[in-house]
CSV table of C-alpha atoms in Angstrom, one decimal:
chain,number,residue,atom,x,y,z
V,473,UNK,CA,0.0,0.0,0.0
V,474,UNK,CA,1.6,3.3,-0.8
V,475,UNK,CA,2.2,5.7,2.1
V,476,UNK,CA,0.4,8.9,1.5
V,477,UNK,CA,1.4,12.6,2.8
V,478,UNK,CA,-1.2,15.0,4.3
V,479,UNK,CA,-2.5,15.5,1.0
V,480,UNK,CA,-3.4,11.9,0.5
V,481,UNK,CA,-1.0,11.4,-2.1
V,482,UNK,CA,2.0,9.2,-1.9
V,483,UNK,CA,5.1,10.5,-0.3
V,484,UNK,CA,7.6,10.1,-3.0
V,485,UNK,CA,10.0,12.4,-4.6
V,486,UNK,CA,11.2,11.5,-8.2
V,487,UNK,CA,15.0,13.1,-9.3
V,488,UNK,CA,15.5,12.9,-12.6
V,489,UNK,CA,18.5,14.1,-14.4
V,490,UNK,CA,21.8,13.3,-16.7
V,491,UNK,CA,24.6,11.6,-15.5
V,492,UNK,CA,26.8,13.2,-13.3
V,493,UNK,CA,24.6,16.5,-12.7
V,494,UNK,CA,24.3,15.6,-9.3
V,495,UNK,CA,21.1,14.2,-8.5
V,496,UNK,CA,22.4,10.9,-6.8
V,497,UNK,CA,24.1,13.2,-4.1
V,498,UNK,CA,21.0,15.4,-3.6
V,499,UNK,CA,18.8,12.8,-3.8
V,500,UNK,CA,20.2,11.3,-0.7
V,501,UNK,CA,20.8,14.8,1.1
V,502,UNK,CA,17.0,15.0,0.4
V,503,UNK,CA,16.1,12.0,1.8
V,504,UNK,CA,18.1,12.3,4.7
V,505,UNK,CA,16.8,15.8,5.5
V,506,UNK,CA,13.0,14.6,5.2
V,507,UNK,CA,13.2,11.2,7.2
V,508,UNK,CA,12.3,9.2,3.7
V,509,UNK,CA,14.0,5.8,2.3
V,510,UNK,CA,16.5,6.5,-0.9
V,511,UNK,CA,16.4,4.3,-4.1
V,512,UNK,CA,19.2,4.9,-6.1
V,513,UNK,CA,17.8,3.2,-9.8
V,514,UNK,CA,20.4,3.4,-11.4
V,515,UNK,CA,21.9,0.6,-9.3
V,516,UNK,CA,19.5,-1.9,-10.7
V,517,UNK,CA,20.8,-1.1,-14.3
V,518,UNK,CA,24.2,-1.2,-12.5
V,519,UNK,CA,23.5,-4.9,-11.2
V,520,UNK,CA,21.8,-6.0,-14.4
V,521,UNK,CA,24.9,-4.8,-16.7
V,522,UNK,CA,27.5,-6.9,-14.1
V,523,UNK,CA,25.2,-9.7,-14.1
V,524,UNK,CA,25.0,-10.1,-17.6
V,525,UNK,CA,28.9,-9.2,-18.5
V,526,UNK,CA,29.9,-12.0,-16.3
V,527,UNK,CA,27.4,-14.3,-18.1
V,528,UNK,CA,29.7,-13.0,-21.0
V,529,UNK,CA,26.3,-11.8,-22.9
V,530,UNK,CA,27.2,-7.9,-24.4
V,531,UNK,CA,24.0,-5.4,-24.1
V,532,UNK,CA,25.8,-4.1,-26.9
V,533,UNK,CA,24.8,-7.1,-29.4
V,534,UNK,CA,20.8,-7.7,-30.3
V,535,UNK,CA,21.4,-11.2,-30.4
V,536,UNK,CA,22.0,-11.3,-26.7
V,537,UNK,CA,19.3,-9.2,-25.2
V,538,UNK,CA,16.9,-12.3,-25.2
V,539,UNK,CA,19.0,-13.7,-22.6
V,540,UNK,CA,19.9,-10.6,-20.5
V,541,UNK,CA,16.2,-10.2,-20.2
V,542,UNK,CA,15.5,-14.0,-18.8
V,543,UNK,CA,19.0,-13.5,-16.8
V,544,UNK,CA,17.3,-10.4,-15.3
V,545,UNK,CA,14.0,-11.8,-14.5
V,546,UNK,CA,16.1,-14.6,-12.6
V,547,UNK,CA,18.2,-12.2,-10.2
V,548,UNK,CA,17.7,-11.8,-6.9
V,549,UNK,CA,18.2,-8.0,-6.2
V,550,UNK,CA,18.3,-6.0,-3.3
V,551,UNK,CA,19.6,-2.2,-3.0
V,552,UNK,CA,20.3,-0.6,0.1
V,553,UNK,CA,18.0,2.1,0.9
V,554,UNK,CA,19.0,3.6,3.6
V,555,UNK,CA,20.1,7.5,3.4
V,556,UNK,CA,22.6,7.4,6.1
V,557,UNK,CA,25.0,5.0,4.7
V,558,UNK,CA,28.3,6.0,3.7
V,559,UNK,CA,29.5,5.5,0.2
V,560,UNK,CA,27.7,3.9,-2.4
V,561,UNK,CA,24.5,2.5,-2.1
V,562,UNK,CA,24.6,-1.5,-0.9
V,563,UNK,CA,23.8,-3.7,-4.1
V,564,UNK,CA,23.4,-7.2,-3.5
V,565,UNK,CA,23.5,-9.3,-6.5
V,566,UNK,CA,22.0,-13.4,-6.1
V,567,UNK,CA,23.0,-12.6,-2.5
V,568,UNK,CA,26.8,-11.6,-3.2
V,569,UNK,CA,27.7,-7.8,-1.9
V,570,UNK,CA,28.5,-5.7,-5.5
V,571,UNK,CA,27.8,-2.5,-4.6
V,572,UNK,CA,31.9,-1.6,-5.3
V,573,UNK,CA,31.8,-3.6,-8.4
V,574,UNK,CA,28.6,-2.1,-9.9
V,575,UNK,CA,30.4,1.1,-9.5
V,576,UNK,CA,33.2,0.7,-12.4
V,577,UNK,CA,33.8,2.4,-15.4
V,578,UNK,CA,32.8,-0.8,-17.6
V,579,UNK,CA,29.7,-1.7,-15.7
V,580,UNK,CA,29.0,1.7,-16.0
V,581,UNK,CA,29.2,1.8,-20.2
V,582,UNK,CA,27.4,-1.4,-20.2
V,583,UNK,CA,24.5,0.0,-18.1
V,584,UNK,CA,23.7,2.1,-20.3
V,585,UNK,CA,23.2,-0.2,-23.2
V,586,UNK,CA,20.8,-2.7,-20.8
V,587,UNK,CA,18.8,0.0,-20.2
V,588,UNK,CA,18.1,0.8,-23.8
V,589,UNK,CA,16.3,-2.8,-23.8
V,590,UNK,CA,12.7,-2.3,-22.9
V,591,UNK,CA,12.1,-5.4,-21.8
V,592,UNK,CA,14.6,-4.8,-19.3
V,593,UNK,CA,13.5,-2.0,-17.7
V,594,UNK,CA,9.8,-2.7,-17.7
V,595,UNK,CA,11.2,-5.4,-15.3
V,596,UNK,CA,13.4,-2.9,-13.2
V,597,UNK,CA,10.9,-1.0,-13.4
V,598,UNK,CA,8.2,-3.2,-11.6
V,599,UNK,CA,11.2,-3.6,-8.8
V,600,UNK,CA,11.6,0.0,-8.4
V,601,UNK,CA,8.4,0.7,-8.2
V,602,UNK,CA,8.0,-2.2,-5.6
V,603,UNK,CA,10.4,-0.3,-3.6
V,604,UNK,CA,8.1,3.2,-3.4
V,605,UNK,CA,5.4,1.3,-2.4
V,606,UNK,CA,6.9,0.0,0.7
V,607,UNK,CA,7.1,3.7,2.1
V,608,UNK,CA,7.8,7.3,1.7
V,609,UNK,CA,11.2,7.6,-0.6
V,610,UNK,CA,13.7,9.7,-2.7
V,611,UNK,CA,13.9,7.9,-5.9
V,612,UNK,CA,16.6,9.0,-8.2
V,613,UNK,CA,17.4,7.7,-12.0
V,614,UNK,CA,16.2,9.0,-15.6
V,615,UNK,CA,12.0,7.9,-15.8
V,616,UNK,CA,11.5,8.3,-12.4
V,617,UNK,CA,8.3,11.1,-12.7
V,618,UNK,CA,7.9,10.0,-16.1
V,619,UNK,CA,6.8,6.4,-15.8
V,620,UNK,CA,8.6,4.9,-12.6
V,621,UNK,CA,6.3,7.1,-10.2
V,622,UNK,CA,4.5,9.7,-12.2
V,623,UNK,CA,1.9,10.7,-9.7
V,624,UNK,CA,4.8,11.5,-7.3
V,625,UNK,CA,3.9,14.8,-6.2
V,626,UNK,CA,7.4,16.1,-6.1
V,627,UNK,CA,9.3,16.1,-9.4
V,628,UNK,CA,12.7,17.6,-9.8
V,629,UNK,CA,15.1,17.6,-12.9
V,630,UNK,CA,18.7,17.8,-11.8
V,631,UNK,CA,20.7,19.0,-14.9
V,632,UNK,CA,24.7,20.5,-15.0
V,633,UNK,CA,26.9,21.7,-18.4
V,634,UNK,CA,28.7,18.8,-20.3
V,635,UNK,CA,31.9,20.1,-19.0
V,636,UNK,CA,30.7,20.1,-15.3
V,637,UNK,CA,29.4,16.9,-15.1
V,638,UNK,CA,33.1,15.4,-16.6
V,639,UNK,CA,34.9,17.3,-13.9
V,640,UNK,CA,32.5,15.7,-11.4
V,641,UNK,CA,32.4,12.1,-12.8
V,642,UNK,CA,36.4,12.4,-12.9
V,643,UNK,CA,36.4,13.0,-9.0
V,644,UNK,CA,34.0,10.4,-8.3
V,645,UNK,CA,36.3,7.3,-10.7
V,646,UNK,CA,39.6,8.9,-8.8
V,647,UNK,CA,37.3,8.1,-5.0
V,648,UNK,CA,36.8,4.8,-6.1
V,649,UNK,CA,40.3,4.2,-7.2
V,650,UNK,CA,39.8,4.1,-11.0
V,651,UNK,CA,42.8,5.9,-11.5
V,652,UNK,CA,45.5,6.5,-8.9
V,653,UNK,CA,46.1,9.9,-9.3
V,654,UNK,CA,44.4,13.2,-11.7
V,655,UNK,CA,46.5,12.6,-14.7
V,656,UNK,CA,44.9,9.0,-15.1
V,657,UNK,CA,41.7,10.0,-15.6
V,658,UNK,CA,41.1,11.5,-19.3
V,659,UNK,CA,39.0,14.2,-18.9
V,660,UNK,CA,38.5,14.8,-22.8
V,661,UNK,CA,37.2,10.9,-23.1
V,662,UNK,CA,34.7,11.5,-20.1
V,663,UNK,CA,33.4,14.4,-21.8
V,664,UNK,CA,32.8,12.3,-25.1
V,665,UNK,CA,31.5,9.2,-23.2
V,666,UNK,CA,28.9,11.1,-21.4
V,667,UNK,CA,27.9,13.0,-24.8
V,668,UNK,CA,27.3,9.8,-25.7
V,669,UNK,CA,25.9,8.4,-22.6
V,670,UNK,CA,23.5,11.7,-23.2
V,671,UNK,CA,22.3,10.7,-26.8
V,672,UNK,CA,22.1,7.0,-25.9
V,673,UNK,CA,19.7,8.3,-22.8
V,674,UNK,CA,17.9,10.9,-24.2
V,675,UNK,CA,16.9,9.0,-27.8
V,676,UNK,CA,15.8,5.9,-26.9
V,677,UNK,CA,12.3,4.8,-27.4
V,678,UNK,CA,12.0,2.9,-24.4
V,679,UNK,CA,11.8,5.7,-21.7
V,680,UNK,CA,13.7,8.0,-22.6
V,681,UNK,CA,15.4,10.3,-21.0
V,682,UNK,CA,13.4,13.8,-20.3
V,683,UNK,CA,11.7,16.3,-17.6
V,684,UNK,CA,8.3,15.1,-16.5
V,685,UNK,CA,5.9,18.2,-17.6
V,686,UNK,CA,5.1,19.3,-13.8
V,687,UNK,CA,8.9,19.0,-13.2
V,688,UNK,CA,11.1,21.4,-11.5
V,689,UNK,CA,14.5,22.5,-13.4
V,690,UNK,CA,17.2,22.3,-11.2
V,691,UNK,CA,20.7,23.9,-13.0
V,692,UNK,CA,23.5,22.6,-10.9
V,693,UNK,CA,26.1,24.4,-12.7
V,694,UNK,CA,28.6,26.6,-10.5
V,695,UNK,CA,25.9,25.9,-7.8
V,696,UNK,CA,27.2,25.4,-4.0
V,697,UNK,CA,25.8,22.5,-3.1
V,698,UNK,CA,23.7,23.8,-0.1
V,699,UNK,CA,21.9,26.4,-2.0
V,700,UNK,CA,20.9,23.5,-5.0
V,701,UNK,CA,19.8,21.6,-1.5
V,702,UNK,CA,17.8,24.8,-0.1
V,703,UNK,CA,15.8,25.5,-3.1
V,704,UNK,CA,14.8,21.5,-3.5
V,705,UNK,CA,13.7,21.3,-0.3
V,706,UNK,CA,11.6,24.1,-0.4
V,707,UNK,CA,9.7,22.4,-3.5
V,708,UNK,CA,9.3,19.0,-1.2
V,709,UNK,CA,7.9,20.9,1.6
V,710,UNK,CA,5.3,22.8,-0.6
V,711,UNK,CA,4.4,20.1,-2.3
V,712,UNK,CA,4.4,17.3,0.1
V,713,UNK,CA,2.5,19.9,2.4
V,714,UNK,CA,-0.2,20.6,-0.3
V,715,UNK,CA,1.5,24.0,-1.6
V,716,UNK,CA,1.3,25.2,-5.0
């Protein structure tokens, strides 16, 4: 049963947004700050892309997404959702802990093509939602207030420039030890792979990535962090309080 604010609608907020424009780090600052579960989504795709690379199927080739799909439906999943917990969010994969390896640069490449399979995410989907309906949350991925929960009454679109989002995604591969020190990151290639990343996202025809219309713009760019938190809060409140 969902759990419903003062207004009688459900307590969820949906954080929608490109990679690396923040909205995994507000998204848990929000959830934190308003007592509410997080569900990091793009974990699932995470999870789904490890599983099927070490079933050596590539969500790159047609003639494997038959079997990603029934590899998917077989997985047993569970995500952390817990605000408070320090680094990534926990990912449990057929009950083995993957929440470090879900977090590489590959499984991250080859999450993106998984999720361009519909059949795919119509399953994630159904897990996802799953999740909201066990309790108020902060649900962050790329549908989220367009199909994942789109009678959420709190729908905010976290966007940054290209350039922005690179300098970010750089710091967060160099915290997980993807390179040992700046110069080992390519900062030009992260650029192009999340132009890509952004095409990929943004142009497929299974839910693609885009604002929900009753969605809130959120520009991260050159932002301090506190003030992108100060103005997102204040859209929760009024809306998970019955405000305009």
């Amino acid at each position: 049963m969902e759990s419903a604010g003062s207004t009688g609608r459900p307590s969820w907020v949906a954080v929608d947004g490109p990679a690396g424009a923040g909205k995994s780090t507000l998204a848990r600052a929000l959830a934190r700050e308003l007592g509410f579960r997080y569900v990091d989504t793009g974990a699932t795709y995470r999870a789904a892309a490890l599983a099927a690379l070490e079933a050596g199927l590539s969500p790159d080739d047609p003639a494997h997404h038959a079997r990603i799909v029934e590899l998917v439906r077989s997985l047993d999943l569970r995500l952390g959702v817990d605000p408070n917990t320090d680094g990534p969010t926990p990912v449990f994969l057929n009950g083995r802990d993957v929440s470090a390896a879900v977090r590489s640069l590959e499984v991250g490449q080859a999450a993106s093509s998984v999720a361009r399979i519909p059949e795919v995410r119509h399953i994630l989907a159904g897990y996802q939602r799953h999740l909201a309906e066990e309790g108020p949350c902060v649900m962050d991925g790329r549908d989220i207030g367009t199909v994942v929960l789109p009678e959420a009454p709190v729908k905010l679109f976290v966007t940054a420039s290209l350039e922005e989002r690179a300098r970010r995604r750089a710091g967060e591969l160099l915290a997980l030890g993807e390179g040992q020190a700046a110069g080992d990151v390519d900062l030009g290639a992260l650029t192009e792979q999340l132009k890509a990343r952004d095409q990929q996202d943004t142009s497929r025809s299974a839910s693609p990535l885009m604002a929900a219309p009753d969605a809130v713009t959120l520009d991260t760019t050159g932002q301090d962090f506190e003030t992108v938190l100060r103005r997102a809060l204040l859209v929760c409140r009024e809306r998970l309080g019955g405000g305009d």
